[in-house]
Coordinates of N, CA and C in Angstrom, one line a residue:
Chain A
A4 N 0.8 -1.2 0.0 CA 0.0 0.0 0.0 C 0.9 1.2 0.0
Q5 N 0.4 2.3 -0.7 CA 1.2 3.5 -0.8 C 0.8 4.4 0.3
S6 N 1.8 5.2 0.8 CA 1.5 6.2 1.8 C 2.6 7.3 1.7
V7 N 2.3 8.4 2.3 CA 3.2 9.5 2.3 C 3.1 10.3 3.6
A8 N 4.2 10.7 4.1 CA 4.2 11.4 5.4 C 4.9 12.8 5.3
Q9 N 4.2 13.8 5.8 CA 4.8 15.1 5.9 C 4.9 15.4 7.4
P10 N 6.1 15.2 8.0 CA 6.3 15.2 9.4 C 6.0 16.6 10.1
E11 N 6.0 17.6 9.3 CA 5.9 19.0 9.9 C 4.5 19.6 9.5
D12 N 3.7 20.0 10.4 CA 2.5 20.6 10.1 C 2.7 22.1 9.6
Q13 N 3.8 22.7 10.2 CA 4.0 24.1 10.0 C 5.5 24.3 9.9
V14 N 5.9 25.1 8.9 CA 7.3 25.5 8.7 C 7.3 27.0 8.6
N15 N 8.2 27.6 9.4 CA 8.4 29.1 9.3 C 9.8 29.4 8.9
V16 N 9.9 30.3 8.0 CA 11.2 30.7 7.5 C 11.2 32.2 7.2
A17 N 12.4 32.8 7.4 CA 12.5 34.2 7.1 C 12.7 34.4 5.6
E18 N 12.1 35.5 5.1 CA 12.3 35.9 3.7 C 13.7 35.9 3.3
G19 N 14.1 35.3 2.2 CA 15.4 35.3 1.7 C 16.2 34.1 2.1
N20 N 15.8 33.4 3.1 CA 16.4 32.2 3.6 C 16.0 31.0 2.8
P21 N 16.9 30.0 2.8 CA 16.4 28.7 2.1 C 15.3 28.0 2.9
L22 N 14.5 27.3 2.1 CA 13.4 26.6 2.8 C 13.4 25.1 2.4
T23 N 13.0 24.3 3.3 CA 12.8 22.9 3.1 C 11.5 22.4 3.6
V24 N 10.7 21.7 2.9 CA 9.5 21.1 3.3 C 9.7 19.6 3.1
K25 N 9.5 18.8 4.2 CA 9.9 17.4 4.2 C 8.8 16.5 3.8
C26 N 9.2 15.4 3.1 CA 8.2 14.4 2.7 C 8.9 13.0 2.7
T27 N 8.3 12.0 3.2 CA 8.8 10.6 3.1 C 7.7 9.8 2.6
Y28 N 8.0 8.7 1.9 CA 7.0 7.9 1.3 C 7.2 6.4 1.5
S29 N 6.2 5.6 1.2 CA 6.3 4.2 1.3 C 5.4 3.6 0.1
V30 N 6.1 2.9 -0.7 CA 5.3 2.3 -1.9 C 5.9 0.9 -2.1
S31 N 5.2 0.1 -2.9 CA 5.7 -1.2 -3.4 C 6.2 -0.8 -4.8
G32 N 7.5 -1.1 -5.0 CA 8.0 -0.8 -6.4 C 8.5 0.6 -6.5
N33 N 8.6 1.1 -7.7 CA 9.1 2.4 -7.9 C 8.0 3.5 -7.7
P34 N 8.4 4.6 -7.0 CA 7.5 5.6 -6.7 C 7.4 6.7 -7.8
Y35 N 6.2 7.2 -8.0 CA 6.0 8.4 -8.7 C 5.7 9.5 -7.7
L36 N 6.5 10.6 -7.6 CA 6.4 11.5 -6.5 C 6.0 12.9 -7.0
F37 N 5.3 13.7 -6.2 CA 4.8 15.0 -6.7 C 4.7 15.9 -5.5
W38 N 4.8 17.2 -5.9 CA 4.5 18.3 -5.0 C 3.4 19.2 -5.6
Y39 N 2.4 19.5 -4.7 CA 1.4 20.5 -5.1 C 1.4 21.6 -4.1
V40 N 0.9 22.8 -4.5 CA 0.8 23.9 -3.6 C -0.7 24.4 -3.6
Q41 N -1.2 24.8 -2.4 CA -2.5 25.3 -2.3 C -2.5 26.7 -1.6
Y42 N -2.9 27.7 -2.4 CA -3.0 29.0 -1.8 C -4.4 29.2 -1.2
P43 N -4.6 30.1 -0.3 CA -5.9 30.2 0.4 C -7.1 30.3 -0.6
N44 N -8.1 29.5 -0.3 CA -9.4 29.5 -1.1 C -9.2 29.2 -2.5
R45 N -8.1 28.4 -2.8 CA -7.9 27.9 -4.1 C -7.7 26.4 -4.2
G46 N -7.8 25.9 -5.4 CA -7.5 24.5 -5.5 C -6.0 24.3 -5.6
L47 N -5.6 23.0 -5.5 CA -4.1 22.7 -5.6 C -3.6 23.0 -6.9
Q48 N -2.3 23.4 -6.9 CA -1.6 23.6 -8.2 C -0.3 22.7 -8.2
F49 N -0.1 22.1 -9.4 CA 1.0 21.2 -9.6 C 2.3 22.0 -9.6
L50 N 3.3 21.5 -8.8 CA 4.6 22.2 -8.7 C 5.7 21.4 -9.5
L51 N 5.8 20.1 -9.2 CA 6.8 19.3 -9.9 C 6.6 17.9 -9.6
K52 N 7.3 17.0 -10.4 CA 7.1 15.6 -10.2 C 8.5 14.9 -10.5
Y53 N 8.6 13.7 -9.9 CA 9.7 12.8 -10.1 C 9.1 11.5 -10.6
I54 N 9.6 11.1 -11.8 CA 9.2 9.8 -12.3 C 10.4 8.9 -12.4
T55 N 11.4 9.4 -13.1 CA 12.7 8.6 -13.2 C 13.8 9.6 -13.6
G56 N 15.0 9.2 -13.6 CA 16.1 10.0 -14.1 C 16.8 10.8 -12.9
D57 N 17.2 12.0 -13.2 CA 17.9 12.8 -12.2 C 17.2 12.9 -10.9
N58 N 17.9 12.8 -9.8 CA 17.3 12.8 -8.5 C 16.8 14.2 -8.1
L59 N 17.4 15.2 -8.7 CA 17.0 16.6 -8.4 C 16.1 17.1 -9.5
V60 N 14.9 17.4 -9.1 CA 13.8 17.8 -10.1 C 13.5 19.3 -9.9
K61 N 13.5 20.0 -11.0 CA 13.1 21.5 -10.9 C 11.7 21.7 -11.3
G62 N 11.0 22.6 -10.6 CA 9.6 22.8 -10.9 C 9.3 24.3 -11.0
S63 N 8.0 24.6 -10.8 CA 7.6 26.0 -10.9 C 8.0 26.9 -9.8
Y64 N 8.1 28.2 -10.0 CA 8.3 29.2 -9.0 C 9.7 29.0 -8.3
G65 N 10.6 28.4 -9.0 CA 12.0 28.3 -8.4 C 12.1 27.1 -7.4
F66 N 11.1 26.3 -7.3 CA 11.1 25.2 -6.3 C 11.8 24.0 -7.0
E67 N 12.4 23.2 -6.2 CA 13.1 21.9 -6.6 C 12.9 20.9 -5.5
A68 N 13.0 19.6 -5.9 CA 12.9 18.6 -4.9 C 13.9 17.5 -5.2
E69 N 14.4 16.9 -4.2 CA 15.4 15.9 -4.3 C 14.9 14.5 -3.9
F70 N 15.0 13.6 -4.8 CA 14.6 12.2 -4.6 C 15.7 11.4 -4.0
N71 N 15.5 10.8 -2.8 CA 16.5 10.1 -2.1 C 16.0 8.7 -1.9
K72 N 16.4 7.7 -2.7 CA 15.8 6.4 -2.6 C 16.1 5.7 -1.3
S73 N 17.4 5.9 -0.8 CA 17.8 5.2 0.4 C 17.0 5.7 1.6
Q74 N 16.7 6.9 1.6 CA 16.0 7.5 2.7 C 14.5 7.6 2.5
T75 N 14.0 7.1 1.3 CA 12.6 7.2 0.9 C 12.1 8.6 1.1
S76 N 12.8 9.6 0.7 CA 12.4 11.0 0.9 C 12.3 11.7 -0.4
F77 N 11.5 12.8 -0.4 CA 11.4 13.7 -1.5 C 11.1 15.1 -1.0
H78 N 12.1 15.7 -0.4 CA 12.0 17.0 0.2 C 11.9 18.1 -0.8
L79 N 11.0 19.1 -0.5 CA 10.9 20.3 -1.4 C 11.8 21.4 -0.9
K80 N 12.5 22.0 -1.9 CA 13.4 23.1 -1.4 C 13.3 24.3 -2.3
K81 N 13.8 25.4 -1.8 CA 13.9 26.6 -2.5 C 15.1 27.4 -1.9
P82 N 16.0 27.9 -2.7 CA 17.2 28.6 -2.2 C 16.9 29.9 -1.4
S83 N 15.9 30.6 -1.8 CA 15.6 31.9 -1.2 C 14.1 32.1 -1.2
A84 N 13.5 32.1 0.0 CA 12.0 32.1 0.2 C 11.5 33.5 0.0
L85 N 10.3 33.5 -0.6 CA 9.6 34.8 -0.8 C 8.3 34.8 0.1
V86 N 7.9 35.9 0.5 CA 6.6 36.0 1.3 C 5.5 35.4 0.5
S87 N 5.5 35.5 -0.8 CA 4.4 35.0 -1.7 C 4.5 33.4 -1.7
D88 N 5.5 32.8 -1.2 CA 5.5 31.4 -1.1 C 4.7 30.8 0.0
S89 N 4.2 31.6 0.9 CA 3.4 31.2 2.0 C 2.2 30.5 1.5
A90 N 2.0 29.3 1.9 CA 0.9 28.5 1.3 C 0.9 27.1 2.0
L91 N 0.0 26.2 1.6 CA -0.1 24.9 2.1 C 0.5 24.0 1.0
Y92 N 1.5 23.1 1.4 CA 2.2 22.3 0.4 C 1.9 20.8 0.7
F93 N 1.6 20.1 -0.4 CA 1.2 18.7 -0.3 C 2.2 17.9 -1.1
C94 N 2.7 16.8 -0.5 CA 3.4 15.8 -1.2 C 2.4 14.7 -1.6
A95 N 2.7 14.1 -2.7 CA 1.8 13.0 -3.2 C 2.6 11.9 -3.8
V96 N 2.1 10.7 -3.8 CA 2.8 9.5 -4.3 C 1.8 8.7 -5.1
R97 N 2.3 8.0 -6.1 CA 1.5 7.0 -6.8 C 2.5 5.8 -7.0
E98 N 2.1 4.6 -6.7 CA 2.9 3.5 -7.0 C 2.5 2.8 -8.3
T99 N 3.4 2.1 -8.9 CA 3.2 1.5 -10.2 C 2.0 0.7 -10.1
G100 N 1.1 0.9 -11.1 CA -0.2 0.1 -11.2 C -1.3 0.7 -10.4
A101 N -1.1 1.7 -9.6 CA -2.2 2.3 -8.9 C -2.9 3.3 -9.8
N102 N -4.1 3.6 -9.5 CA -4.9 4.5 -10.4 C -4.8 5.9 -9.9
N103 N -4.5 6.1 -8.6 CA -4.7 7.5 -8.1 C -3.5 7.9 -7.3
L104 N -3.5 9.3 -7.1 CA -2.5 9.8 -6.2 C -2.9 9.7 -4.7
F105 N -1.9 9.5 -3.8 CA -2.2 9.5 -2.4 C -1.5 10.7 -1.9
F106 N -2.3 11.6 -1.2 CA -1.7 12.9 -0.8 C -1.3 12.8 0.7
G107 N -0.2 13.5 1.1 CA 0.1 13.7 2.5 C -0.8 14.7 3.1
T108 N -0.6 14.9 4.4 CA -1.5 15.8 5.2 C -1.2 17.3 5.1
G109 N -0.2 17.6 4.3 CA 0.1 19.0 4.0 C 1.0 19.6 5.1
T110 N 1.8 20.6 4.6 CA 2.6 21.4 5.5 C 2.4 22.9 5.2
R111 N 2.0 23.6 6.2 CA 1.8 25.1 6.0 C 3.1 25.8 6.1
L112 N 3.5 26.5 5.0 CA 4.7 27.2 5.0 C 4.4 28.7 5.2
T113 N 5.0 29.3 6.2 CA 4.9 30.8 6.4 C 6.2 31.4 6.2
V114 N 6.3 32.4 5.3 CA 7.6 33.1 5.1 C 7.4 34.5 5.7
I115 N 8.3 34.7 6.7 CA 8.2 35.9 7.5 C 9.0 37.1 6.9
P116 N 8.4 38.2 6.6 CA 9.1 39.3 6.0 C 10.3 39.8 6.9
Chain B
D7 N -10.1 32.3 -19.3 CA -11.1 31.3 -19.0 C -10.6 30.3 -17.9
T8 N -11.5 30.0 -17.0 CA -11.2 29.1 -15.9 C -11.1 27.7 -16.5
A9 N -10.0 27.0 -16.2 CA -9.8 25.6 -16.7 C -10.7 24.6 -16.2
V10 N -10.8 24.6 -14.8 CA -11.7 23.7 -14.1 C -12.6 24.5 -13.2
S11 N -13.8 24.5 -13.5 CA -14.8 25.4 -12.8 C -15.8 24.5 -12.1
Q12 N -16.1 24.9 -10.8 CA -17.1 24.1 -10.1 C -18.0 25.1 -9.4
T13 N -19.3 24.7 -9.3 CA -20.3 25.5 -8.7 C -21.2 24.7 -7.9
P14 N -21.7 25.2 -6.8 CA -21.4 26.6 -6.3 C -20.1 26.6 -5.5
K15 N -19.6 27.8 -5.2 CA -18.4 28.0 -4.4 C -18.7 27.7 -2.9
Y16 N -19.8 28.1 -2.5 CA -20.3 27.8 -1.1 C -21.6 27.2 -1.1
L17 N -21.9 26.3 -0.2 CA -23.1 25.6 -0.1 C -23.4 25.3 1.4
V18 N -24.5 26.0 1.9 CA -24.9 25.8 3.2 C -26.3 25.2 3.2
T19 N -26.5 24.1 3.9 CA -27.7 23.4 3.9 C -28.0 22.6 5.2
Q20 N -29.2 22.2 5.3 CA -29.6 21.5 6.5 C -29.4 20.0 6.3
M21 N -29.2 19.3 7.5 CA -29.1 17.8 7.5 C -30.3 17.2 6.8
G22 N -30.1 16.2 6.0 CA -31.2 15.5 5.4 C -31.5 15.9 4.0
N23 N -31.0 17.1 3.6 CA -31.3 17.6 2.3 C -30.4 16.9 1.2
D24 N -30.8 17.1 0.0 CA -30.1 16.5 -1.2 C -29.5 17.7 -1.9
K25 N -28.2 17.6 -2.3 CA -27.6 18.7 -3.0 C -26.7 18.2 -4.1
S26 N -26.4 19.1 -5.1 CA -25.4 18.7 -6.2 C -24.4 19.8 -6.3
I27 N -23.2 19.3 -6.7 CA -22.1 20.2 -7.1 C -21.7 19.9 -8.5
K28 N -21.6 20.9 -9.3 CA -21.2 20.7 -10.7 C -19.8 21.0 -11.0
C29 N -19.2 20.3 -12.0 CA -17.9 20.6 -12.4 C -17.7 20.5 -13.9
E30 N -17.0 21.4 -14.4 CA -16.7 21.4 -15.9 C -15.3 21.8 -16.1
Q31 N -14.7 21.1 -17.1 CA -13.3 21.4 -17.5 C -13.3 21.7 -19.0
N32 N -12.5 22.7 -19.4 CA -12.4 23.1 -20.8 C -11.0 22.8 -21.3
L33 N -10.4 21.9 -20.7 CA -9.0 21.6 -21.1 C -8.9 20.4 -22.1
G34 N -10.0 19.8 -22.4 CA -10.0 18.6 -23.3 C -9.4 17.4 -22.7
H35 N -9.4 17.4 -21.3 CA -8.9 16.2 -20.6 C -9.8 15.0 -20.6
D36 N -9.2 13.8 -20.5 CA -10.0 12.6 -20.5 C -10.5 12.2 -19.2
T37 N -9.8 12.6 -18.1 CA -10.0 12.1 -16.8 C -10.4 13.2 -15.8
M38 N -11.4 12.9 -15.0 CA -11.8 13.8 -14.0 C -12.0 13.1 -12.6
Y39 N -11.9 13.9 -11.6 CA -11.9 13.4 -10.2 C -12.7 14.3 -9.3
W40 N -13.1 13.6 -8.2 CA -13.6 14.3 -7.0 C -12.8 14.0 -5.8
Y41 N -12.3 15.0 -5.1 CA -11.6 14.9 -3.9 C -12.3 15.6 -2.8
K42 N -12.2 15.0 -1.5 CA -12.7 15.7 -0.4 C -11.6 16.1 0.5
Q43 N -11.6 17.4 1.0 CA -10.6 17.9 1.9 C -11.3 18.2 3.2
D44 N -10.9 17.6 4.3 CA -11.6 17.8 5.6 C -11.0 19.0 6.3
S45 N -11.5 19.2 7.5 CA -11.1 20.4 8.3 C -9.7 20.4 8.6
K46 N -9.0 19.3 8.6 CA -7.6 19.2 8.9 C -6.7 19.3 7.6
K47 N -7.4 19.6 6.5 CA -6.8 19.7 5.2 C -6.4 18.4 4.6
F48 N -6.8 17.3 5.2 CA -6.5 16.0 4.6 C -7.3 15.8 3.3
L49 N -6.6 15.4 2.2 CA -7.2 15.4 0.9 C -7.3 13.9 0.5
K50 N -8.5 13.5 0.1 CA -8.8 12.1 -0.2 C -9.6 11.9 -1.5
I51 N -9.1 11.0 -2.3 CA -9.8 10.8 -3.6 C -11.2 10.1 -3.3
M52 N -12.2 10.5 -4.0 CA -13.5 9.9 -3.9 C -13.8 9.1 -5.1
F53 N -13.8 9.8 -6.2 CA -14.2 9.1 -7.5 C -13.2 9.6 -8.6
S54 N -13.1 8.8 -9.7 CA -12.5 9.2 -10.9 C -13.2 8.6 -12.1
Y55 N -13.3 9.4 -13.1 CA -13.9 9.0 -14.4 C -12.9 9.2 -15.5
N56 N -12.9 8.2 -16.4 CA -12.0 8.3 -17.6 C -12.9 8.2 -18.8
N57 N -13.0 9.2 -19.6 CA -13.9 9.1 -20.7 C -15.3 8.7 -20.4
K58 N -15.9 9.3 -19.3 CA -17.2 9.1 -18.8 C -17.4 7.7 -18.1
E59 N -16.3 6.9 -18.0 CA -16.5 5.7 -17.3 C -15.8 5.7 -15.9
L60 N -16.5 5.2 -14.9 CA -16.0 5.2 -13.5 C -14.8 4.3 -13.4
I61 N -13.6 4.8 -12.9 CA -12.5 4.0 -12.8 C -12.0 3.9 -11.3
I62 N -12.4 4.9 -10.5 CA -12.0 4.8 -9.1 C -13.3 5.1 -8.3
N63 N -13.6 4.3 -7.4 CA -14.7 4.5 -6.5 C -14.2 4.1 -5.1
E64 N -13.7 5.0 -4.3 CA -13.1 4.7 -3.0 C -14.3 4.4 -2.1
T65 N -13.9 4.1 -0.8 CA -14.9 3.8 0.2 C -15.7 5.1 0.5
V66 N -16.7 5.3 -0.2 CA -17.6 6.5 0.0 C -19.0 6.0 0.2
P67 N -19.7 6.6 1.1 CA -21.1 6.2 1.3 C -21.9 6.3 0.0
N68 N -22.8 5.4 -0.2 CA -23.6 5.4 -1.4 C -24.6 6.6 -1.5
R69 N -24.6 7.4 -0.5 CA -25.3 8.7 -0.6 C -24.7 9.6 -1.6
F70 N -23.4 9.3 -1.9 CA -22.7 10.2 -2.9 C -22.7 9.5 -4.2
S71 N -23.2 10.2 -5.2 CA -23.3 9.6 -6.6 C -22.7 10.5 -7.6
P72 N -21.7 10.2 -8.3 CA -21.1 11.0 -9.4 C -21.9 10.7 -10.6
K73 N -21.9 11.7 -11.5 CA -22.5 11.5 -12.8 C -21.7 12.3 -13.8
S74 N -21.3 11.6 -14.9 CA -20.5 12.2 -16.0 C -21.3 12.2 -17.3
P75 N -22.0 13.2 -17.6 CA -22.8 13.2 -18.9 C -21.9 13.3 -20.1
D76 N -20.7 13.8 -20.0 CA -19.7 13.8 -21.1 C -18.4 14.0 -20.4
K77 N -17.3 13.9 -21.2 CA -16.0 13.8 -20.5 C -15.6 15.2 -20.0
A78 N -16.3 16.3 -20.3 CA -16.0 17.6 -19.8 C -16.7 17.9 -18.5
H79 N -17.6 17.0 -18.1 CA -18.4 17.3 -16.9 C -18.4 16.1 -16.0
L80 N -18.2 16.5 -14.7 CA -18.4 15.4 -13.6 C -19.1 16.1 -12.5
N81 N -20.3 15.7 -12.3 CA -21.1 16.3 -11.2 C -21.2 15.3 -10.0
L82 N -21.4 15.9 -8.8 CA -21.5 15.1 -7.6 C -22.8 15.4 -6.9
H83 N -23.6 14.3 -6.8 CA -24.9 14.5 -6.1 C -24.8 13.8 -4.7
I84 N -25.3 14.5 -3.7 CA -25.2 13.9 -2.3 C -26.6 13.9 -1.8
N85 N -27.1 12.7 -1.4 CA -28.4 12.5 -0.8 C -28.3 12.5 0.7
S86 N -29.4 12.9 1.4 CA -29.5 12.8 2.8 C -28.2 13.3 3.5
L87 N -27.9 14.6 3.3 CA -26.7 15.1 3.9 C -26.6 15.0 5.4
E88 N -25.3 14.7 5.8 CA -25.1 14.5 7.3 C -24.0 15.6 7.7
L89 N -24.0 15.8 9.0 CA -23.0 16.8 9.5 C -21.6 16.5 9.1
G90 N -21.2 15.2 9.0 CA -19.9 14.8 8.7 C -19.5 15.0 7.2
D91 N -20.5 15.4 6.4 CA -20.2 15.6 5.0 C -19.6 17.0 4.9
S92 N -19.7 17.8 5.9 CA -19.1 19.2 5.8 C -17.6 19.1 5.5
A93 N -17.2 19.7 4.4 CA -15.8 19.7 3.9 C -15.7 20.6 2.7
V94 N -14.5 20.6 2.2 CA -14.3 21.3 0.9 C -14.2 20.2 -0.2
Y95 N -15.0 20.3 -1.2 CA -14.9 19.3 -2.3 C -14.3 19.9 -3.5
F96 N -13.3 19.2 -4.0 CA -12.5 19.7 -5.1 C -12.7 18.7 -6.3
C97 N -13.0 19.4 -7.4 CA -13.0 18.7 -8.7 C -11.6 18.9 -9.3
A98 N -11.2 17.9 -10.1 CA -9.9 18.0 -10.8 C -10.0 17.2 -12.1
S99 N -9.0 17.5 -13.0 CA -8.9 16.8 -14.2 C -7.5 16.6 -14.6
S100 N -7.3 15.6 -15.4 CA -5.9 15.3 -16.0 C -6.1 14.9 -17.4
L101 N -5.0 15.1 -18.2 CA -5.0 14.8 -19.6 C -5.5 13.4 -19.9
R102 N -5.0 12.5 -19.1 CA -5.4 11.1 -19.3 C -5.2 10.4 -18.0
Q103 N -5.7 9.1 -17.9 CA -5.5 8.3 -16.8 C -4.0 8.1 -16.5
Y104 N -3.6 8.1 -15.3 CA -2.2 7.9 -14.9 C -1.4 9.1 -15.2
N105 N -2.0 10.2 -15.6 CA -1.2 11.5 -15.8 C -1.4 12.2 -14.5
E106 N -0.4 12.5 -13.8 CA -0.5 13.0 -12.4 C -0.5 14.5 -12.3
K107 N -0.4 15.2 -13.4 CA -0.5 16.6 -13.4 C -2.0 16.9 -13.4
L108 N -2.5 17.1 -12.2 CA -3.9 17.4 -12.0 C -4.2 18.9 -12.0
F109 N -5.3 19.3 -12.6 CA -5.7 20.6 -12.5 C -7.0 20.7 -11.7
F110 N -6.9 21.5 -10.6 CA -8.0 21.5 -9.6 C -8.9 22.7 -9.8
G111 N -10.1 22.5 -9.5 CA -11.0 23.7 -9.4 C -10.8 24.4 -8.1
S112 N -11.5 25.4 -7.8 CA -11.2 26.2 -6.6 C -12.0 25.7 -5.4
G113 N -12.8 24.7 -5.6 CA -13.4 24.1 -4.4 C -14.8 24.5 -4.1
T114 N -15.6 23.7 -3.5 CA -16.9 24.0 -3.0 C -16.9 23.7 -1.5
Q115 N -17.1 24.8 -0.7 CA -17.2 24.6 0.7 C -18.6 24.2 1.1
L116 N -18.8 23.0 1.6 CA -20.1 22.5 2.0 C -20.2 22.5 3.5
S117 N -21.2 23.2 4.0 CA -21.5 23.3 5.4 C -22.9 22.7 5.6
V118 N -22.9 21.6 6.4 CA -24.2 21.0 6.7 C -24.5 21.3 8.2
L119 N -25.7 21.9 8.4 CA -26.1 22.4 9.7 C -27.1 21.5 10.4

């Protein structure tokens, strides 16, 4: 069975500092991993995905994520946080053969001016 | 033009009533979804249709009935509403099945009193 964990409900970071939002996963076989962002009163927006290939994946708005197979992690990163990055971030996973994405519980990122 | 639009945005109703939420996508996608987001922001798949055919039907009470008149529309009808149905319901679409770049609507906030 597939599952994904986001260990931090809330992450606070100062504007201009690097940010990391953590995600670990559990699947049978190879994982397909994703990050989505949800701004207030909006639906989720796709940020990036890892299917295969380079472990470092670049996505929208300057975000990137690193796939680490040995640690079963897919942490979201950005070198310099903006106040406008403040939102709810969801990690998601799909295992081979499954029909749907399984979302984590979300991490609220607050970037402090 | 809004890619995935759902109506109404807010729905306040009494227990026991029947209500519907409509969803339309103008992206030409084959696959559509309904997700439920609870008060803790946990996001869970309810249904998925591919070319008007049901492909995912998670453990959802049979009071919930999706209907897809064509591949651009996926409506959700809920009978005999209960307090626990209060949540935000998101419609989403993807180009095809197993394509994880989902496009979400802005959500319908359902409050059952």
